Protein backbone atom coordinates (compact mmCIF):
# COMPACT_ATOMS: atom_id res chain seq x y z
CA UNK A 1 0.00 0.00 0.00
CA UNK A 2 0.97 3.61 -0.52
CA UNK A 3 0.60 6.33 2.03
CA UNK A 4 -0.64 9.59 0.57
CA UNK A 5 0.12 12.84 2.35
CA UNK A 6 -1.89 15.65 0.77
CA UNK A 7 -0.17 19.02 0.58
CA UNK A 8 -2.66 21.89 0.67
CA UNK A 9 -2.12 24.48 -2.07
CA UNK A 10 -4.28 27.34 -3.31
CA UNK A 11 -7.82 27.06 -4.62
CA UNK A 12 -8.52 25.47 -7.99
CA UNK A 13 -5.10 23.95 -8.64
CA UNK A 14 -4.73 23.39 -12.41
CA UNK A 15 -1.22 22.33 -13.49
CA UNK A 16 2.17 21.70 -11.93
CA UNK A 17 5.80 21.84 -12.97
CA UNK A 18 8.76 20.07 -11.40
CA UNK A 19 12.13 21.81 -11.12
CA UNK A 20 15.07 20.26 -13.01
CA UNK A 21 16.65 19.07 -9.75
CA UNK A 22 13.34 17.67 -8.51
CA UNK A 23 13.58 19.66 -5.29
CA UNK A 24 10.58 21.90 -5.95
CA UNK A 25 7.13 21.67 -7.48
CA UNK A 26 5.23 24.77 -8.63
CA UNK A 27 1.41 24.62 -8.80
CA UNK A 28 -0.88 27.10 -10.57
CA UNK A 29 -3.94 27.97 -8.44
CA UNK A 30 -6.65 29.16 -10.84
CA UNK A 31 -9.26 30.33 -8.35
CA UNK A 32 -7.08 32.41 -6.05
CA UNK A 33 -4.65 33.84 -8.63
CA UNK A 34 -1.52 32.41 -7.09
CA UNK A 35 1.29 29.89 -7.50
CA UNK A 36 2.27 27.54 -4.67
CA UNK A 37 5.91 26.42 -4.48
CA UNK A 38 6.44 23.13 -2.66
CA UNK A 39 9.75 21.84 -1.24
CA UNK A 40 9.75 18.14 -2.16
CA UNK A 41 12.07 17.17 0.70
CA UNK A 42 9.91 18.61 3.46
CA UNK A 43 6.65 18.28 1.48
CA UNK A 44 5.59 21.76 2.53
CA UNK A 45 4.55 24.92 0.71
CA UNK A 46 7.47 27.33 1.02
CA UNK A 47 5.86 30.21 -0.89
CA UNK A 48 2.49 31.33 -2.21
CA UNK A 49 3.02 33.94 -4.89
CA UNK A 50 0.28 36.25 -6.23
CA UNK A 51 0.21 36.33 -10.05
CA UNK A 52 -2.27 37.47 -12.73
CA UNK A 53 -5.92 36.48 -12.98
CA UNK A 54 -6.64 32.81 -13.65
CA UNK A 55 -3.21 31.14 -13.64
CA UNK A 56 -3.28 27.94 -15.68
CA UNK A 57 -0.20 26.79 -17.62
CA UNK A 58 3.10 26.56 -15.77
CA UNK A 59 6.70 25.66 -16.65
CA UNK A 60 10.12 25.94 -15.05
CA UNK A 61 13.22 26.85 -17.07
CA UNK A 62 15.88 24.11 -17.53
CA UNK A 63 18.21 26.12 -15.27
CA UNK A 64 15.50 26.28 -12.61
CA UNK A 65 15.90 30.05 -12.24
CA UNK A 66 12.38 31.06 -13.34
CA UNK A 67 8.79 29.85 -13.27
CA UNK A 68 6.52 30.90 -16.16
CA UNK A 69 2.74 31.01 -15.58
CA UNK A 70 -0.05 31.84 -18.04
CA UNK A 71 -2.94 33.90 -16.65
CA UNK A 72 -6.03 33.11 -18.72
CA UNK A 73 -8.37 35.79 -17.40
CA UNK A 74 -6.12 38.83 -17.87
CA UNK A 75 -4.00 37.98 -20.94
CA UNK A 76 -0.66 37.97 -19.14
CA UNK A 77 2.22 35.64 -18.43
CA UNK A 78 3.91 35.95 -15.05
CA UNK A 79 7.62 35.25 -14.71
CA UNK A 80 8.62 34.34 -11.16
CA UNK A 81 12.25 34.49 -10.05
CA UNK A 82 12.83 31.13 -8.33
CA UNK A 83 15.12 32.58 -5.66
CA UNK A 84 13.47 35.86 -4.66
CA UNK A 85 9.92 34.95 -5.80
CA UNK A 86 9.62 38.41 -7.38
CA UNK A 87 7.16 38.56 -10.27
CA UNK A 88 7.36 40.26 -13.65
CA UNK A 89 4.18 40.33 -15.72
CA UNK A 90 4.12 40.39 -19.53
CA UNK A 91 1.06 41.10 -21.64
CA UNK A 92 0.74 38.43 -24.32
CA UNK A 93 -2.59 37.88 -26.11
CA UNK A 94 -6.12 37.01 -25.00
CA UNK A 95 -6.51 33.76 -23.11
CA UNK A 96 -2.94 32.48 -22.78
CA UNK A 97 -3.37 28.78 -22.11
CA UNK A 98 -0.12 26.88 -21.75
CA UNK A 99 3.59 27.65 -21.62
CA UNK A 100 6.54 25.44 -22.61
CA UNK A 101 10.23 26.25 -22.47
CA UNK A 102 12.70 25.38 -25.25
CA UNK A 103 15.22 22.63 -24.43
CA UNK A 104 18.06 25.16 -24.30
CA UNK A 105 16.03 27.48 -22.07
CA UNK A 106 16.31 30.48 -24.41
CA UNK A 107 12.61 30.75 -25.34
CA UNK A 108 9.25 30.36 -23.68
CA UNK A 109 6.25 29.62 -25.92
CA UNK A 110 2.75 30.67 -24.83
CA UNK A 111 -0.36 29.37 -26.63
CA UNK A 112 -3.00 32.10 -26.97
CA UNK A 113 -6.46 30.60 -27.33
CA UNK A 114 -8.07 34.01 -27.84
CA UNK A 115 -5.99 35.06 -30.84
CA UNK A 116 -4.92 31.80 -32.52
CA UNK A 117 -1.26 32.60 -31.96
CA UNK A 118 1.77 31.52 -29.97
CA UNK A 119 3.75 34.26 -28.23
CA UNK A 120 7.51 33.74 -28.08
CA UNK A 121 9.33 35.12 -25.03
CA UNK A 122 13.11 35.61 -24.89
CA UNK A 123 13.89 34.21 -21.43
CA UNK A 124 17.11 36.23 -20.98
CA UNK A 125 15.43 39.54 -21.79
CA UNK A 126 12.09 38.44 -20.35
CA UNK A 127 10.13 40.06 -23.15
CA UNK A 128 7.93 38.97 -26.06
CA UNK A 129 10.04 38.83 -29.22
CA UNK A 130 7.63 37.28 -31.76
CA UNK A 131 4.12 36.04 -32.42
CA UNK A 132 3.45 32.96 -34.57
CA UNK A 133 0.06 32.39 -36.22
CA UNK A 134 -1.25 28.85 -35.72
CA UNK A 135 -4.68 27.16 -36.00
CA UNK A 136 -7.91 28.00 -34.19
CA UNK A 137 -7.93 27.63 -30.42
CA UNK A 138 -4.33 26.70 -29.62
CA UNK A 139 -4.25 25.02 -26.24
CA UNK A 140 -1.49 22.59 -25.39
CA UNK A 141 2.02 22.31 -26.81
CA UNK A 142 5.00 19.97 -26.70
CA UNK A 143 8.57 20.23 -27.97
CA UNK A 144 10.12 17.17 -29.61
CA UNK A 145 12.97 15.32 -27.90
CA UNK A 146 15.57 16.97 -30.14
CA UNK A 147 14.27 20.41 -29.15
CA UNK A 148 13.77 21.43 -32.78
CA UNK A 149 10.00 21.39 -33.30
CA UNK A 150 7.09 22.82 -31.31
CA UNK A 151 3.77 20.99 -31.75
CA UNK A 152 0.62 23.03 -31.02
CA UNK A 153 -2.80 21.37 -30.62
CA UNK A 154 -5.51 23.59 -32.13
CA UNK A 155 -8.68 22.61 -30.30
CA UNK A 156 -11.17 24.43 -32.53
CA UNK A 157 -10.05 23.30 -35.99
CA UNK A 158 -8.87 19.72 -35.30
CA UNK A 159 -5.27 20.36 -36.37
CA UNK A 160 -1.77 20.35 -34.95
CA UNK A 161 0.63 23.08 -36.09
CA UNK A 162 4.36 22.26 -36.23
CA UNK A 163 6.72 25.23 -35.67
CA UNK A 164 10.51 25.34 -36.06
CA UNK A 165 11.87 26.32 -32.63
CA UNK A 166 14.93 28.14 -34.05
CA UNK A 167 13.38 30.09 -36.96
CA UNK A 168 9.77 30.26 -35.68
CA UNK A 169 8.54 29.26 -39.17
CA UNK A 170 5.40 27.13 -39.43
CA UNK A 171 6.64 23.87 -40.95
CA UNK A 172 3.30 22.14 -41.42
CA UNK A 173 -0.28 21.83 -40.24
CA UNK A 174 -1.44 18.29 -39.58
CA UNK A 175 -5.20 18.01 -40.31
CA UNK A 176 -7.86 15.58 -39.15
CA UNK A 177 -6.54 14.93 -35.66
CA UNK A 178 -10.04 14.47 -34.24
CA UNK A 179 -12.52 16.62 -32.42
CA UNK A 180 -10.89 19.17 -30.14
CA UNK A 181 -7.29 17.90 -29.88
CA UNK A 182 -6.14 18.93 -26.48
CA UNK A 183 -3.14 17.77 -24.49
CA UNK A 184 -0.20 16.18 -26.28
CA UNK A 185 3.18 14.71 -25.46
CA UNK A 186 5.90 12.45 -26.85
CA UNK A 187 6.51 8.84 -25.87
CA UNK A 188 9.94 7.60 -24.68
CA UNK A 189 11.15 6.93 -28.24
CA UNK A 190 10.01 10.33 -29.50
PDB file of C-alpha atoms in Angstrom:
ATOM      1  CA  UNK A   1       0.000   0.000   0.000  1.00  0.00           C
ATOM      2  CA  UNK A   2       0.967   3.606  -0.520  1.00  0.00           C
ATOM      3  CA  UNK A   3       0.604   6.332   2.031  1.00  0.00           C
ATOM      4  CA  UNK A   4      -0.637   9.588   0.574  1.00  0.00           C
ATOM      5  CA  UNK A   5       0.119  12.843   2.346  1.00  0.00           C
ATOM      6  CA  UNK A   6      -1.893  15.645   0.767  1.00  0.00           C
ATOM      7  CA  UNK A   7      -0.169  19.019   0.584  1.00  0.00           C
ATOM      8  CA  UNK A   8      -2.657  21.895   0.673  1.00  0.00           C
ATOM      9  CA  UNK A   9      -2.119  24.480  -2.067  1.00  0.00           C
ATOM     10  CA  UNK A  10      -4.276  27.342  -3.310  1.00  0.00           C
ATOM     11  CA  UNK A  11      -7.824  27.056  -4.621  1.00  0.00           C
ATOM     12  CA  UNK A  12      -8.522  25.467  -7.989  1.00  0.00           C
ATOM     13  CA  UNK A  13      -5.098  23.949  -8.643  1.00  0.00           C
ATOM     14  CA  UNK A  14      -4.728  23.387 -12.412  1.00  0.00           C
ATOM     15  CA  UNK A  15      -1.217  22.334 -13.492  1.00  0.00           C
ATOM     16  CA  UNK A  16       2.166  21.700 -11.934  1.00  0.00           C
ATOM     17  CA  UNK A  17       5.798  21.842 -12.967  1.00  0.00           C
ATOM     18  CA  UNK A  18       8.760  20.065 -11.399  1.00  0.00           C
ATOM     19  CA  UNK A  19      12.131  21.806 -11.116  1.00  0.00           C
ATOM     20  CA  UNK A  20      15.070  20.263 -13.008  1.00  0.00           C
ATOM     21  CA  UNK A  21      16.654  19.068  -9.749  1.00  0.00           C
ATOM     22  CA  UNK A  22      13.336  17.671  -8.510  1.00  0.00           C
ATOM     23  CA  UNK A  23      13.583  19.656  -5.288  1.00  0.00           C
ATOM     24  CA  UNK A  24      10.580  21.898  -5.948  1.00  0.00           C
ATOM     25  CA  UNK A  25       7.126  21.674  -7.481  1.00  0.00           C
ATOM     26  CA  UNK A  26       5.229  24.769  -8.634  1.00  0.00           C
ATOM     27  CA  UNK A  27       1.413  24.618  -8.802  1.00  0.00           C
ATOM     28  CA  UNK A  28      -0.884  27.099 -10.572  1.00  0.00           C
ATOM     29  CA  UNK A  29      -3.942  27.970  -8.441  1.00  0.00           C
ATOM     30  CA  UNK A  30      -6.648  29.159 -10.845  1.00  0.00           C
ATOM     31  CA  UNK A  31      -9.256  30.328  -8.351  1.00  0.00           C
ATOM     32  CA  UNK A  32      -7.076  32.410  -6.051  1.00  0.00           C
ATOM     33  CA  UNK A  33      -4.646  33.843  -8.633  1.00  0.00           C
ATOM     34  CA  UNK A  34      -1.516  32.405  -7.093  1.00  0.00           C
ATOM     35  CA  UNK A  35       1.292  29.885  -7.498  1.00  0.00           C
ATOM     36  CA  UNK A  36       2.273  27.536  -4.672  1.00  0.00           C
ATOM     37  CA  UNK A  37       5.909  26.416  -4.483  1.00  0.00           C
ATOM     38  CA  UNK A  38       6.443  23.128  -2.659  1.00  0.00           C
ATOM     39  CA  UNK A  39       9.745  21.845  -1.241  1.00  0.00           C
ATOM     40  CA  UNK A  40       9.745  18.141  -2.164  1.00  0.00           C
ATOM     41  CA  UNK A  41      12.072  17.168   0.700  1.00  0.00           C
ATOM     42  CA  UNK A  42       9.908  18.615   3.465  1.00  0.00           C
ATOM     43  CA  UNK A  43       6.655  18.279   1.476  1.00  0.00           C
ATOM     44  CA  UNK A  44       5.586  21.761   2.534  1.00  0.00           C
ATOM     45  CA  UNK A  45       4.546  24.922   0.711  1.00  0.00           C
ATOM     46  CA  UNK A  46       7.475  27.330   1.020  1.00  0.00           C
ATOM     47  CA  UNK A  47       5.862  30.209  -0.889  1.00  0.00           C
ATOM     48  CA  UNK A  48       2.492  31.335  -2.206  1.00  0.00           C
ATOM     49  CA  UNK A  49       3.024  33.941  -4.892  1.00  0.00           C
ATOM     50  CA  UNK A  50       0.280  36.253  -6.229  1.00  0.00           C
ATOM     51  CA  UNK A  51       0.210  36.333 -10.046  1.00  0.00           C
ATOM     52  CA  UNK A  52      -2.267  37.465 -12.727  1.00  0.00           C
ATOM     53  CA  UNK A  53      -5.922  36.475 -12.984  1.00  0.00           C
ATOM     54  CA  UNK A  54      -6.639  32.813 -13.646  1.00  0.00           C
ATOM     55  CA  UNK A  55      -3.210  31.139 -13.643  1.00  0.00           C
ATOM     56  CA  UNK A  56      -3.284  27.942 -15.682  1.00  0.00           C
ATOM     57  CA  UNK A  57      -0.196  26.793 -17.617  1.00  0.00           C
ATOM     58  CA  UNK A  58       3.098  26.557 -15.775  1.00  0.00           C
ATOM     59  CA  UNK A  59       6.695  25.659 -16.649  1.00  0.00           C
ATOM     60  CA  UNK A  60      10.117  25.945 -15.049  1.00  0.00           C
ATOM     61  CA  UNK A  61      13.219  26.846 -17.073  1.00  0.00           C
ATOM     62  CA  UNK A  62      15.875  24.115 -17.525  1.00  0.00           C
ATOM     63  CA  UNK A  63      18.210  26.116 -15.266  1.00  0.00           C
ATOM     64  CA  UNK A  64      15.496  26.275 -12.613  1.00  0.00           C
ATOM     65  CA  UNK A  65      15.902  30.047 -12.244  1.00  0.00           C
ATOM     66  CA  UNK A  66      12.380  31.059 -13.339  1.00  0.00           C
ATOM     67  CA  UNK A  67       8.790  29.847 -13.266  1.00  0.00           C
ATOM     68  CA  UNK A  68       6.517  30.898 -16.155  1.00  0.00           C
ATOM     69  CA  UNK A  69       2.742  31.009 -15.578  1.00  0.00           C
ATOM     70  CA  UNK A  70      -0.049  31.844 -18.039  1.00  0.00           C
ATOM     71  CA  UNK A  71      -2.938  33.901 -16.654  1.00  0.00           C
ATOM     72  CA  UNK A  72      -6.027  33.110 -18.719  1.00  0.00           C
ATOM     73  CA  UNK A  73      -8.374  35.795 -17.404  1.00  0.00           C
ATOM     74  CA  UNK A  74      -6.116  38.827 -17.868  1.00  0.00           C
ATOM     75  CA  UNK A  75      -3.998  37.977 -20.936  1.00  0.00           C
ATOM     76  CA  UNK A  76      -0.664  37.970 -19.140  1.00  0.00           C
ATOM     77  CA  UNK A  77       2.218  35.644 -18.429  1.00  0.00           C
ATOM     78  CA  UNK A  78       3.912  35.948 -15.046  1.00  0.00           C
ATOM     79  CA  UNK A  79       7.623  35.253 -14.712  1.00  0.00           C
ATOM     80  CA  UNK A  80       8.620  34.343 -11.159  1.00  0.00           C
ATOM     81  CA  UNK A  81      12.249  34.491 -10.053  1.00  0.00           C
ATOM     82  CA  UNK A  82      12.833  31.125  -8.332  1.00  0.00           C
ATOM     83  CA  UNK A  83      15.117  32.583  -5.664  1.00  0.00           C
ATOM     84  CA  UNK A  84      13.473  35.863  -4.661  1.00  0.00           C
ATOM     85  CA  UNK A  85       9.920  34.950  -5.801  1.00  0.00           C
ATOM     86  CA  UNK A  86       9.616  38.414  -7.376  1.00  0.00           C
ATOM     87  CA  UNK A  87       7.161  38.557 -10.275  1.00  0.00           C
ATOM     88  CA  UNK A  88       7.360  40.261 -13.651  1.00  0.00           C
ATOM     89  CA  UNK A  89       4.181  40.334 -15.721  1.00  0.00           C
ATOM     90  CA  UNK A  90       4.117  40.392 -19.533  1.00  0.00           C
ATOM     91  CA  UNK A  91       1.058  41.102 -21.637  1.00  0.00           C
ATOM     92  CA  UNK A  92       0.742  38.435 -24.319  1.00  0.00           C
ATOM     93  CA  UNK A  93      -2.595  37.883 -26.111  1.00  0.00           C
ATOM     94  CA  UNK A  94      -6.124  37.013 -25.003  1.00  0.00           C
ATOM     95  CA  UNK A  95      -6.509  33.762 -23.112  1.00  0.00           C
ATOM     96  CA  UNK A  96      -2.944  32.483 -22.779  1.00  0.00           C
ATOM     97  CA  UNK A  97      -3.369  28.780 -22.107  1.00  0.00           C
ATOM     98  CA  UNK A  98      -0.116  26.885 -21.753  1.00  0.00           C
ATOM     99  CA  UNK A  99       3.588  27.647 -21.618  1.00  0.00           C
ATOM    100  CA  UNK A 100       6.535  25.437 -22.605  1.00  0.00           C
ATOM    101  CA  UNK A 101      10.235  26.247 -22.470  1.00  0.00           C
ATOM    102  CA  UNK A 102      12.701  25.380 -25.251  1.00  0.00           C
ATOM    103  CA  UNK A 103      15.217  22.632 -24.430  1.00  0.00           C
ATOM    104  CA  UNK A 104      18.064  25.163 -24.304  1.00  0.00           C
ATOM    105  CA  UNK A 105      16.025  27.477 -22.072  1.00  0.00           C
ATOM    106  CA  UNK A 106      16.309  30.479 -24.409  1.00  0.00           C
ATOM    107  CA  UNK A 107      12.614  30.754 -25.341  1.00  0.00           C
ATOM    108  CA  UNK A 108       9.248  30.355 -23.681  1.00  0.00           C
ATOM    109  CA  UNK A 109       6.253  29.618 -25.919  1.00  0.00           C
ATOM    110  CA  UNK A 110       2.749  30.673 -24.830  1.00  0.00           C
ATOM    111  CA  UNK A 111      -0.357  29.369 -26.630  1.00  0.00           C
ATOM    112  CA  UNK A 112      -2.998  32.103 -26.969  1.00  0.00           C
ATOM    113  CA  UNK A 113      -6.460  30.596 -27.334  1.00  0.00           C
ATOM    114  CA  UNK A 114      -8.074  34.006 -27.843  1.00  0.00           C
ATOM    115  CA  UNK A 115      -5.989  35.061 -30.836  1.00  0.00           C
ATOM    116  CA  UNK A 116      -4.920  31.798 -32.525  1.00  0.00           C
ATOM    117  CA  UNK A 117      -1.256  32.600 -31.957  1.00  0.00           C
ATOM    118  CA  UNK A 118       1.772  31.517 -29.967  1.00  0.00           C
ATOM    119  CA  UNK A 119       3.753  34.262 -28.231  1.00  0.00           C
ATOM    120  CA  UNK A 120       7.513  33.744 -28.077  1.00  0.00           C
ATOM    121  CA  UNK A 121       9.329  35.121 -25.032  1.00  0.00           C
ATOM    122  CA  UNK A 122      13.107  35.607 -24.890  1.00  0.00           C
ATOM    123  CA  UNK A 123      13.891  34.210 -21.430  1.00  0.00           C
ATOM    124  CA  UNK A 124      17.105  36.227 -20.980  1.00  0.00           C
ATOM    125  CA  UNK A 125      15.432  39.543 -21.795  1.00  0.00           C
ATOM    126  CA  UNK A 126      12.088  38.436 -20.346  1.00  0.00           C
ATOM    127  CA  UNK A 127      10.131  40.062 -23.154  1.00  0.00           C
ATOM    128  CA  UNK A 128       7.926  38.974 -26.058  1.00  0.00           C
ATOM    129  CA  UNK A 129      10.044  38.832 -29.217  1.00  0.00           C
ATOM    130  CA  UNK A 130       7.633  37.280 -31.756  1.00  0.00           C
ATOM    131  CA  UNK A 131       4.119  36.037 -32.417  1.00  0.00           C
ATOM    132  CA  UNK A 132       3.454  32.964 -34.570  1.00  0.00           C
ATOM    133  CA  UNK A 133       0.061  32.391 -36.217  1.00  0.00           C
ATOM    134  CA  UNK A 134      -1.250  28.850 -35.718  1.00  0.00           C
ATOM    135  CA  UNK A 135      -4.677  27.161 -35.998  1.00  0.00           C
ATOM    136  CA  UNK A 136      -7.911  27.999 -34.190  1.00  0.00           C
ATOM    137  CA  UNK A 137      -7.925  27.631 -30.424  1.00  0.00           C
ATOM    138  CA  UNK A 138      -4.331  26.698 -29.618  1.00  0.00           C
ATOM    139  CA  UNK A 139      -4.253  25.016 -26.243  1.00  0.00           C
ATOM    140  CA  UNK A 140      -1.487  22.589 -25.393  1.00  0.00           C
ATOM    141  CA  UNK A 141       2.020  22.305 -26.808  1.00  0.00           C
ATOM    142  CA  UNK A 142       4.996  19.971 -26.702  1.00  0.00           C
ATOM    143  CA  UNK A 143       8.569  20.232 -27.966  1.00  0.00           C
ATOM    144  CA  UNK A 144      10.117  17.165 -29.607  1.00  0.00           C
ATOM    145  CA  UNK A 145      12.967  15.323 -27.903  1.00  0.00           C
ATOM    146  CA  UNK A 146      15.566  16.965 -30.137  1.00  0.00           C
ATOM    147  CA  UNK A 147      14.266  20.409 -29.147  1.00  0.00           C
ATOM    148  CA  UNK A 148      13.770  21.429 -32.775  1.00  0.00           C
ATOM    149  CA  UNK A 149       9.998  21.394 -33.301  1.00  0.00           C
ATOM    150  CA  UNK A 150       7.094  22.821 -31.313  1.00  0.00           C
ATOM    151  CA  UNK A 151       3.774  20.988 -31.750  1.00  0.00           C
ATOM    152  CA  UNK A 152       0.622  23.031 -31.017  1.00  0.00           C
ATOM    153  CA  UNK A 153      -2.801  21.374 -30.621  1.00  0.00           C
ATOM    154  CA  UNK A 154      -5.509  23.586 -32.127  1.00  0.00           C
ATOM    155  CA  UNK A 155      -8.678  22.608 -30.303  1.00  0.00           C
ATOM    156  CA  UNK A 156     -11.169  24.426 -32.526  1.00  0.00           C
ATOM    157  CA  UNK A 157     -10.049  23.304 -35.986  1.00  0.00           C
ATOM    158  CA  UNK A 158      -8.869  19.720 -35.305  1.00  0.00           C
ATOM    159  CA  UNK A 159      -5.274  20.358 -36.371  1.00  0.00           C
ATOM    160  CA  UNK A 160      -1.768  20.347 -34.952  1.00  0.00           C
ATOM    161  CA  UNK A 161       0.634  23.082 -36.086  1.00  0.00           C
ATOM    162  CA  UNK A 162       4.359  22.262 -36.232  1.00  0.00           C
ATOM    163  CA  UNK A 163       6.720  25.225 -35.667  1.00  0.00           C
ATOM    164  CA  UNK A 164      10.514  25.343 -36.064  1.00  0.00           C
ATOM    165  CA  UNK A 165      11.871  26.323 -32.628  1.00  0.00           C
ATOM    166  CA  UNK A 166      14.925  28.140 -34.053  1.00  0.00           C
ATOM    167  CA  UNK A 167      13.382  30.087 -36.955  1.00  0.00           C
ATOM    168  CA  UNK A 168       9.767  30.257 -35.678  1.00  0.00           C
ATOM    169  CA  UNK A 169       8.541  29.261 -39.165  1.00  0.00           C
ATOM    170  CA  UNK A 170       5.402  27.134 -39.435  1.00  0.00           C
ATOM    171  CA  UNK A 171       6.640  23.866 -40.947  1.00  0.00           C
ATOM    172  CA  UNK A 172       3.296  22.142 -41.415  1.00  0.00           C
ATOM    173  CA  UNK A 173      -0.278  21.828 -40.238  1.00  0.00           C
ATOM    174  CA  UNK A 174      -1.440  18.288 -39.577  1.00  0.00           C
ATOM    175  CA  UNK A 175      -5.205  18.011 -40.312  1.00  0.00           C
ATOM    176  CA  UNK A 176      -7.863  15.580 -39.148  1.00  0.00           C
ATOM    177  CA  UNK A 177      -6.545  14.932 -35.661  1.00  0.00           C
ATOM    178  CA  UNK A 178     -10.044  14.472 -34.242  1.00  0.00           C
ATOM    179  CA  UNK A 179     -12.524  16.624 -32.422  1.00  0.00           C
ATOM    180  CA  UNK A 180     -10.889  19.165 -30.142  1.00  0.00           C
ATOM    181  CA  UNK A 181      -7.295  17.899 -29.885  1.00  0.00           C
ATOM    182  CA  UNK A 182      -6.143  18.935 -26.478  1.00  0.00           C
ATOM    183  CA  UNK A 183      -3.143  17.771 -24.492  1.00  0.00           C
ATOM    184  CA  UNK A 184      -0.200  16.177 -26.284  1.00  0.00           C
ATOM    185  CA  UNK A 185       3.185  14.706 -25.462  1.00  0.00           C
ATOM    186  CA  UNK A 186       5.903  12.448 -26.849  1.00  0.00           C
ATOM    187  CA  UNK A 187       6.513   8.843 -25.866  1.00  0.00           C
ATOM    188  CA  UNK A 188       9.939   7.602 -24.677  1.00  0.00           C
ATOM    189  CA  UNK A 189      11.147   6.934 -28.237  1.00  0.00           C
ATOM    190  CA  UNK A 190      10.008  10.326 -29.499  1.00  0.00           C
TER     191      UNK A 190
END
